[in-house]
Amino acid sequence: MAFFHKRGVILIAVVFLSGGSPFAFSGQVDFCKIFGSVYVEKSPQKADYRVFKEESEVFSTLKVFPVDARPYADKEGLWHFTDKKEFADFSIYYEPKRALADFSVYFIDVESFAGCND
């Protein structure tokens, strides 16, 4: 926050060095590059990301392919679901309202199509 004084009036200006609002979280993370081991939270406050499950691939931000083993979750859109939060790279909460989600996902059946929905 910067303070400027001119002719008896104090003007307050907020300076954003990041190029935008510090509350615009979604602009700082490239959701297309998220991969790894994931834990599903029951509370949105505990999750790293709020995710909306799309019913159509067309409207999703990220196409996700769930892999069976953690070492295979090594590229964009490849997620390994774990029951242990300690083993997760990140956590998600399935947000029922699209407007409140950080991004949306569509689960696919073919691994080669996983990644950002261009």
CSV table of N, CA and C in Angstrom, one decimal:
chain,number,residue,atom,x,y,z
A,1,MET,N,0.9,-1.2,0.0
A,1,MET,CA,0.0,0.0,0.0
A,1,MET,C,0.9,1.2,0.0
A,2,ALA,N,0.6,2.2,-0.8
A,2,ALA,CA,1.4,3.4,-0.9
A,2,ALA,C,0.5,4.6,-0.5
A,3,PHE,N,1.2,5.5,0.2
A,3,PHE,CA,0.5,6.8,0.7
A,3,PHE,C,1.1,8.0,-0.1
A,4,PHE,N,0.2,8.8,-0.6
A,4,PHE,CA,0.7,10.0,-1.2
A,4,PHE,C,0.0,11.2,-0.6
A,5,HIS,N,0.8,12.3,-0.4
A,5,HIS,CA,0.3,13.5,0.3
A,5,HIS,C,0.4,14.6,-0.7
A,6,LYS,N,-0.7,15.3,-1.0
A,6,LYS,CA,-0.7,16.4,-1.9
A,6,LYS,C,-1.7,17.5,-1.4
A,7,ARG,N,-1.2,18.6,-1.1
A,7,ARG,CA,-2.0,19.8,-0.6
A,7,ARG,C,-3.0,19.5,0.5
A,8,GLY,N,-2.5,18.8,1.5
A,8,GLY,CA,-3.3,18.5,2.7
A,8,GLY,C,-4.2,17.3,2.6
A,9,VAL,N,-4.2,16.7,1.4
A,9,VAL,CA,-5.1,15.5,1.2
A,9,VAL,C,-4.2,14.3,1.1
A,10,ILE,N,-4.6,13.3,1.8
A,10,ILE,CA,-3.8,12.0,1.7
A,10,ILE,C,-4.6,11.1,0.7
A,11,LEU,N,-3.9,10.7,-0.3
A,11,LEU,CA,-4.4,9.8,-1.3
A,11,LEU,C,-3.8,8.4,-1.0
A,12,ILE,N,-4.7,7.4,-1.0
A,12,ILE,CA,-4.2,6.1,-0.7
A,12,ILE,C,-4.3,5.3,-2.0
A,13,ALA,N,-3.2,4.7,-2.4
A,13,ALA,CA,-3.2,3.9,-3.7
A,13,ALA,C,-2.7,2.6,-3.3
A,14,VAL,N,-3.3,1.6,-3.8
A,14,VAL,CA,-2.9,0.2,-3.7
A,14,VAL,C,-2.1,-0.2,-4.9
A,15,VAL,N,-0.9,-0.7,-4.7
A,15,VAL,CA,-0.1,-1.1,-5.8
A,15,VAL,C,0.0,-2.6,-5.9
A,16,PHE,N,-0.3,-3.1,-7.0
A,16,PHE,CA,-0.3,-4.5,-7.2
A,16,PHE,C,0.9,-4.9,-8.1
A,17,LEU,N,2.0,-5.4,-7.5
A,17,LEU,CA,3.2,-5.7,-8.2
A,17,LEU,C,3.0,-7.0,-9.1
A,18,SER,N,2.0,-7.8,-8.7
A,18,SER,CA,1.8,-9.0,-9.5
A,18,SER,C,1.1,-8.8,-10.8
A,19,GLY,N,0.6,-7.6,-11.0
A,19,GLY,CA,-0.1,-7.3,-12.2
A,19,GLY,C,-1.6,-7.5,-12.1
A,20,GLY,N,-2.1,-7.7,-10.9
A,20,GLY,CA,-3.5,-7.9,-10.8
A,20,GLY,C,-3.8,-8.0,-9.3
A,21,SER,N,-5.0,-8.3,-9.0
A,21,SER,CA,-5.5,-8.4,-7.7
A,21,SER,C,-4.8,-9.6,-7.0
A,22,PRO,N,-4.4,-9.4,-5.7
A,22,PRO,CA,-3.8,-10.6,-5.0
A,22,PRO,C,-4.8,-11.7,-4.7
A,23,PHE,N,-6.1,-11.4,-4.8
A,23,PHE,CA,-7.1,-12.3,-4.6
A,23,PHE,C,-7.5,-13.1,-5.8
A,24,ALA,N,-7.0,-12.8,-6.9
A,24,ALA,CA,-7.3,-13.5,-8.2
A,24,ALA,C,-6.4,-14.7,-8.3
A,25,PHE,N,-6.7,-15.7,-7.4
A,25,PHE,CA,-5.9,-16.9,-7.4
A,25,PHE,C,-5.9,-17.7,-8.7
A,26,SER,N,-7.0,-17.8,-9.4
A,26,SER,CA,-7.0,-18.6,-10.6
A,26,SER,C,-6.1,-18.0,-11.7
A,27,GLY,N,-5.8,-16.7,-11.6
A,27,GLY,CA,-4.9,-16.2,-12.6
A,27,GLY,C,-3.5,-16.5,-12.4
A,28,GLN,N,-3.1,-17.0,-11.2
A,28,GLN,CA,-1.7,-17.3,-10.9
A,28,GLN,C,-1.3,-18.7,-11.1
A,29,VAL,N,-2.3,-19.6,-11.2
A,29,VAL,CA,-2.0,-21.0,-11.3
A,29,VAL,C,-2.5,-21.5,-12.7
A,30,ASP,N,-1.6,-22.2,-13.4
A,30,ASP,CA,-2.0,-22.9,-14.7
A,30,ASP,C,-2.6,-24.2,-14.3
A,31,PHE,N,-3.9,-24.3,-14.3
A,31,PHE,CA,-4.6,-25.5,-13.9
A,31,PHE,C,-4.3,-26.6,-14.9
A,32,CYS,N,-4.0,-26.3,-16.1
A,32,CYS,CA,-3.7,-27.3,-17.1
A,32,CYS,C,-2.4,-28.2,-16.8
A,33,LYS,N,-1.6,-27.6,-15.9
A,33,LYS,CA,-0.3,-28.3,-15.6
A,33,LYS,C,-0.4,-29.1,-14.3
A,34,ILE,N,-1.6,-29.3,-13.8
A,34,ILE,CA,-1.8,-30.0,-12.5
A,34,ILE,C,-1.8,-31.5,-12.8
A,35,PHE,N,-0.9,-32.2,-12.0
A,35,PHE,CA,-0.9,-33.7,-12.1
A,35,PHE,C,-0.3,-34.2,-10.8
A,36,GLY,N,-0.4,-35.5,-10.7
A,36,GLY,CA,0.2,-36.2,-9.5
A,36,GLY,C,-0.8,-36.9,-8.6
A,37,SER,N,-0.5,-37.1,-7.4
A,37,SER,CA,-1.3,-37.8,-6.4
A,37,SER,C,-2.3,-36.8,-5.8
A,38,VAL,N,-3.5,-37.1,-5.7
A,38,VAL,CA,-4.6,-36.2,-5.3
A,38,VAL,C,-5.4,-36.9,-4.1
A,39,TYR,N,-5.7,-36.0,-3.2
A,39,TYR,CA,-6.6,-36.4,-2.1
A,39,TYR,C,-7.9,-35.6,-2.2
A,40,VAL,N,-9.0,-36.3,-2.0
A,40,VAL,CA,-10.3,-35.6,-2.1
A,40,VAL,C,-10.8,-35.2,-0.7
A,41,GLU,N,-10.9,-33.9,-0.5
A,41,GLU,CA,-11.3,-33.4,0.8
A,41,GLU,C,-12.8,-33.3,0.9
A,42,LYS,N,-13.4,-33.4,2.1
A,42,LYS,CA,-14.8,-33.3,2.3
A,42,LYS,C,-15.2,-31.8,2.6
A,43,SER,N,-14.2,-31.0,2.9
A,43,SER,CA,-14.4,-29.6,3.3
A,43,SER,C,-13.7,-28.7,2.3
A,44,PRO,N,-14.3,-27.7,1.7
A,44,PRO,CA,-13.7,-26.8,0.7
A,44,PRO,C,-12.6,-26.0,1.4
A,45,GLN,N,-12.6,-25.7,2.7
A,45,GLN,CA,-11.6,-24.9,3.3
A,45,GLN,C,-10.3,-25.6,3.4
A,46,LYS,N,-10.3,-26.9,3.4
A,46,LYS,CA,-9.1,-27.7,3.6
A,46,LYS,C,-8.4,-28.1,2.2
A,47,ALA,N,-9.1,-27.9,1.2
A,47,ALA,CA,-8.6,-28.3,-0.2
A,47,ALA,C,-7.7,-27.2,-0.8
A,48,ASP,N,-6.8,-27.7,-1.6
A,48,ASP,CA,-6.0,-26.8,-2.4
A,48,ASP,C,-6.8,-26.1,-3.5
A,49,TYR,N,-7.6,-26.9,-4.1
A,49,TYR,CA,-8.4,-26.5,-5.3
A,49,TYR,C,-9.9,-26.9,-5.1
A,50,ARG,N,-10.8,-26.1,-5.6
A,50,ARG,CA,-12.2,-26.5,-5.7
A,50,ARG,C,-12.4,-26.8,-7.1
A,51,VAL,N,-12.9,-28.0,-7.4
A,51,VAL,CA,-13.0,-28.6,-8.7
A,51,VAL,C,-14.5,-28.9,-9.0
A,52,PHE,N,-14.9,-28.5,-10.2
A,52,PHE,CA,-16.3,-28.8,-10.7
A,52,PHE,C,-16.2,-29.9,-11.7
A,53,LYS,N,-16.9,-31.0,-11.5
A,53,LYS,CA,-16.9,-32.1,-12.5
A,53,LYS,C,-17.9,-31.8,-13.6
A,54,GLU,N,-17.4,-31.7,-14.8
A,54,GLU,CA,-18.2,-31.4,-15.9
A,54,GLU,C,-18.8,-32.7,-16.5
A,55,GLU,N,-20.0,-32.6,-17.0
A,55,GLU,CA,-20.6,-33.7,-17.7
A,55,GLU,C,-20.3,-33.8,-19.2
A,56,SER,N,-19.7,-32.7,-19.7
A,56,SER,CA,-19.3,-32.7,-21.1
A,56,SER,C,-17.8,-32.2,-21.2
A,57,GLU,N,-17.1,-32.9,-22.0
A,57,GLU,CA,-15.6,-32.6,-22.2
A,57,GLU,C,-15.4,-31.2,-22.8
A,58,VAL,N,-16.4,-30.7,-23.5
A,58,VAL,CA,-16.2,-29.5,-24.2
A,58,VAL,C,-16.1,-28.3,-23.3
A,59,PHE,N,-16.7,-28.3,-22.1
A,59,PHE,CA,-16.7,-27.2,-21.2
A,59,PHE,C,-15.7,-27.3,-20.1
A,60,SER,N,-14.9,-28.3,-20.1
A,60,SER,CA,-13.9,-28.5,-19.0
A,60,SER,C,-12.6,-27.7,-19.2
A,61,THR,N,-12.0,-27.4,-18.1
A,61,THR,CA,-10.7,-26.8,-18.2
A,61,THR,C,-9.6,-27.8,-18.4
A,62,LEU,N,-9.8,-29.0,-17.7
A,62,LEU,CA,-8.7,-30.0,-17.8
A,62,LEU,C,-9.4,-31.4,-18.0
A,63,LYS,N,-8.8,-32.2,-18.9
A,63,LYS,CA,-9.3,-33.6,-19.1
A,63,LYS,C,-8.4,-34.4,-18.2
A,64,VAL,N,-9.0,-35.2,-17.3
A,64,VAL,CA,-8.2,-36.0,-16.3
A,64,VAL,C,-8.4,-37.5,-16.6
A,65,PHE,N,-7.3,-38.1,-16.6
A,65,PHE,CA,-7.3,-39.6,-16.7
A,65,PHE,C,-6.7,-40.1,-15.3
A,66,PRO,N,-7.6,-40.9,-14.6
A,66,PRO,CA,-7.1,-41.4,-13.3
A,66,PRO,C,-6.2,-42.7,-13.6
A,67,VAL,N,-5.0,-42.6,-13.0
A,67,VAL,CA,-4.1,-43.7,-13.1
A,67,VAL,C,-4.1,-44.6,-11.9
A,68,ASP,N,-3.7,-45.9,-12.0
A,68,ASP,CA,-3.7,-46.8,-10.9
A,68,ASP,C,-2.5,-46.6,-10.0
A,69,ALA,N,-1.4,-46.2,-10.4
A,69,ALA,CA,-0.2,-46.1,-9.6
A,69,ALA,C,0.4,-44.7,-9.6
A,70,ARG,N,0.9,-44.3,-8.5
A,70,ARG,CA,1.4,-42.9,-8.3
A,70,ARG,C,2.5,-42.6,-9.3
A,71,PRO,N,3.4,-43.5,-9.6
A,71,PRO,CA,4.5,-43.1,-10.5
A,71,PRO,C,4.0,-42.8,-11.9
A,72,TYR,N,2.8,-43.2,-12.3
A,72,TYR,CA,2.3,-43.0,-13.6
A,72,TYR,C,1.6,-41.6,-13.7
A,73,ALA,N,1.4,-40.9,-12.6
A,73,ALA,CA,0.8,-39.6,-12.6
A,73,ALA,C,1.8,-38.6,-12.8
A,74,ASP,N,2.5,-38.6,-13.9
A,74,ASP,CA,3.7,-37.8,-14.1
A,74,ASP,C,3.6,-36.8,-15.3
A,75,LYS,N,2.4,-36.6,-15.8
A,75,LYS,CA,2.1,-35.6,-16.9
A,75,LYS,C,0.8,-34.9,-16.6
A,76,GLU,N,0.6,-33.8,-17.4
A,76,GLU,CA,-0.6,-33.0,-17.2
A,76,GLU,C,-1.9,-33.9,-17.4
A,77,GLY,N,-2.8,-33.7,-16.4
A,77,GLY,CA,-4.0,-34.4,-16.5
A,77,GLY,C,-4.0,-35.8,-16.0
A,78,LEU,N,-2.9,-36.3,-15.6
A,78,LEU,CA,-2.8,-37.7,-15.0
A,78,LEU,C,-2.9,-37.6,-13.5
A,79,TRP,N,-3.9,-38.1,-12.9
A,79,TRP,CA,-4.1,-38.0,-11.5
A,79,TRP,C,-4.2,-39.4,-10.8
A,80,HIS,N,-3.5,-39.6,-9.7
A,80,HIS,CA,-3.6,-40.8,-8.9
A,80,HIS,C,-4.3,-40.4,-7.6
A,81,PHE,N,-5.5,-41.0,-7.4
A,81,PHE,CA,-6.3,-40.8,-6.2
A,81,PHE,C,-5.8,-41.6,-5.0
A,82,THR,N,-5.6,-41.0,-3.9
A,82,THR,CA,-5.1,-41.6,-2.7
A,82,THR,C,-6.0,-41.4,-1.5
A,83,ASP,N,-6.1,-42.4,-0.6
A,83,ASP,CA,-6.9,-42.2,0.6
A,83,ASP,C,-6.1,-41.6,1.7
A,84,LYS,N,-4.9,-41.4,1.6
A,84,LYS,CA,-4.0,-40.8,2.6
A,84,LYS,C,-3.5,-39.4,2.2
A,85,LYS,N,-3.9,-38.4,2.9
A,85,LYS,CA,-3.6,-37.0,2.6
A,85,LYS,C,-2.1,-36.8,2.6
A,86,GLU,N,-1.4,-37.5,3.5
A,86,GLU,CA,0.1,-37.4,3.6
A,86,GLU,C,0.8,-37.8,2.3
A,87,PHE,N,0.2,-38.6,1.5
A,87,PHE,CA,0.8,-39.1,0.3
A,87,PHE,C,0.4,-38.3,-0.9
A,88,ALA,N,-0.4,-37.3,-0.8
A,88,ALA,CA,-1.0,-36.5,-1.9
A,88,ALA,C,0.0,-35.3,-2.2
A,89,ASP,N,0.0,-35.0,-3.5
A,89,ASP,CA,0.7,-33.8,-4.0
A,89,ASP,C,-0.2,-32.6,-3.8
A,90,PHE,N,-1.5,-32.8,-3.9
A,90,PHE,CA,-2.4,-31.7,-3.7
A,90,PHE,C,-3.8,-32.3,-3.3
A,91,SER,N,-4.7,-31.4,-2.9
A,91,SER,CA,-6.0,-31.9,-2.5
A,91,SER,C,-7.1,-31.1,-3.3
A,92,ILE,N,-8.2,-31.8,-3.5
A,92,ILE,CA,-9.3,-31.1,-4.2
A,92,ILE,C,-10.6,-31.3,-3.4
A,93,TYR,N,-11.5,-30.4,-3.6
A,93,TYR,CA,-12.9,-30.5,-3.1
A,93,TYR,C,-13.8,-30.5,-4.3
A,94,TYR,N,-14.7,-31.4,-4.4
A,94,TYR,CA,-15.7,-31.4,-5.6
A,94,TYR,C,-16.7,-30.4,-5.3
A,95,GLU,N,-16.6,-29.2,-5.9
A,95,GLU,CA,-17.6,-28.1,-5.8
A,95,GLU,C,-18.8,-28.4,-6.6
A,96,PRO,N,-20.0,-28.4,-5.9
A,96,PRO,CA,-21.2,-28.6,-6.7
A,96,PRO,C,-21.7,-27.4,-7.5
A,97,LYS,N,-21.2,-26.2,-7.2
A,97,LYS,CA,-21.5,-25.0,-8.0
A,97,LYS,C,-20.4,-24.6,-8.9
A,98,ARG,N,-20.6,-24.6,-10.2
A,98,ARG,CA,-19.5,-24.3,-11.1
A,98,ARG,C,-18.9,-22.9,-10.8
A,99,ALA,N,-19.7,-21.9,-10.5
A,99,ALA,CA,-19.2,-20.6,-10.3
A,99,ALA,C,-18.3,-20.4,-9.1
A,100,LEU,N,-18.3,-21.4,-8.2
A,100,LEU,CA,-17.4,-21.3,-7.0
A,100,LEU,C,-16.1,-22.1,-7.2
A,101,ALA,N,-16.0,-22.9,-8.3
A,101,ALA,CA,-14.9,-23.7,-8.5
A,101,ALA,C,-13.7,-22.9,-9.1
A,102,ASP,N,-12.5,-23.4,-8.8
A,102,ASP,CA,-11.3,-22.8,-9.3
A,102,ASP,C,-11.1,-23.2,-10.8
A,103,PHE,N,-11.5,-24.5,-11.1
A,103,PHE,CA,-11.5,-25.0,-12.5
A,103,PHE,C,-12.3,-26.2,-12.6
A,104,SER,N,-12.6,-26.6,-13.8
A,104,SER,CA,-13.4,-27.8,-14.0
A,104,SER,C,-12.7,-28.9,-14.7
A,105,VAL,N,-13.1,-30.1,-14.4
A,105,VAL,CA,-12.5,-31.3,-15.0
A,105,VAL,C,-13.5,-32.2,-15.6
A,106,TYR,N,-13.0,-33.0,-16.6
A,106,TYR,CA,-13.8,-34.0,-17.2
A,106,TYR,C,-13.0,-35.3,-17.2
A,107,PHE,N,-13.5,-36.4,-16.6
A,107,PHE,CA,-12.7,-37.6,-16.5
A,107,PHE,C,-12.9,-38.4,-17.8
A,108,ILE,N,-11.7,-38.8,-18.4
A,108,ILE,CA,-11.7,-39.4,-19.7
A,108,ILE,C,-11.3,-40.9,-19.5
A,109,ASP,N,-11.5,-41.7,-20.6
A,109,ASP,CA,-11.1,-43.1,-20.6
A,109,ASP,C,-9.8,-43.4,-21.3
A,110,VAL,N,-9.3,-42.4,-22.0
A,110,VAL,CA,-8.1,-42.6,-22.8
A,110,VAL,C,-7.0,-41.7,-22.3
A,111,GLU,N,-5.9,-42.3,-21.9
A,111,GLU,CA,-4.8,-41.6,-21.3
A,111,GLU,C,-4.2,-40.6,-22.2
A,112,SER,N,-4.1,-40.8,-23.5
A,112,SER,CA,-3.4,-39.9,-24.4
A,112,SER,C,-4.1,-38.6,-24.6
A,113,PHE,N,-5.4,-38.5,-24.2
A,113,PHE,CA,-6.1,-37.3,-24.4
A,113,PHE,C,-6.1,-36.4,-23.1
A,114,ALA,N,-5.5,-36.9,-22.1
A,114,ALA,CA,-5.4,-36.1,-20.8
A,114,ALA,C,-4.6,-34.8,-21.0
A,115,GLY,N,-5.1,-33.8,-20.3
A,115,GLY,CA,-4.4,-32.5,-20.3
A,115,GLY,C,-5.4,-31.4,-20.5
A,116,CYS,N,-4.8,-30.3,-20.9
A,116,CYS,CA,-5.6,-29.0,-21.1
A,116,CYS,C,-6.6,-29.2,-22.2
A,117,ASN,N,-7.8,-28.7,-22.0
A,117,ASN,CA,-8.8,-28.7,-23.0
A,117,ASN,C,-8.6,-27.4,-23.9
A,118,ASP,N,-8.0,-27.6,-25.0
A,118,ASP,CA,-7.7,-26.5,-25.9
A,118,ASP,C,-8.8,-26.0,-26.7
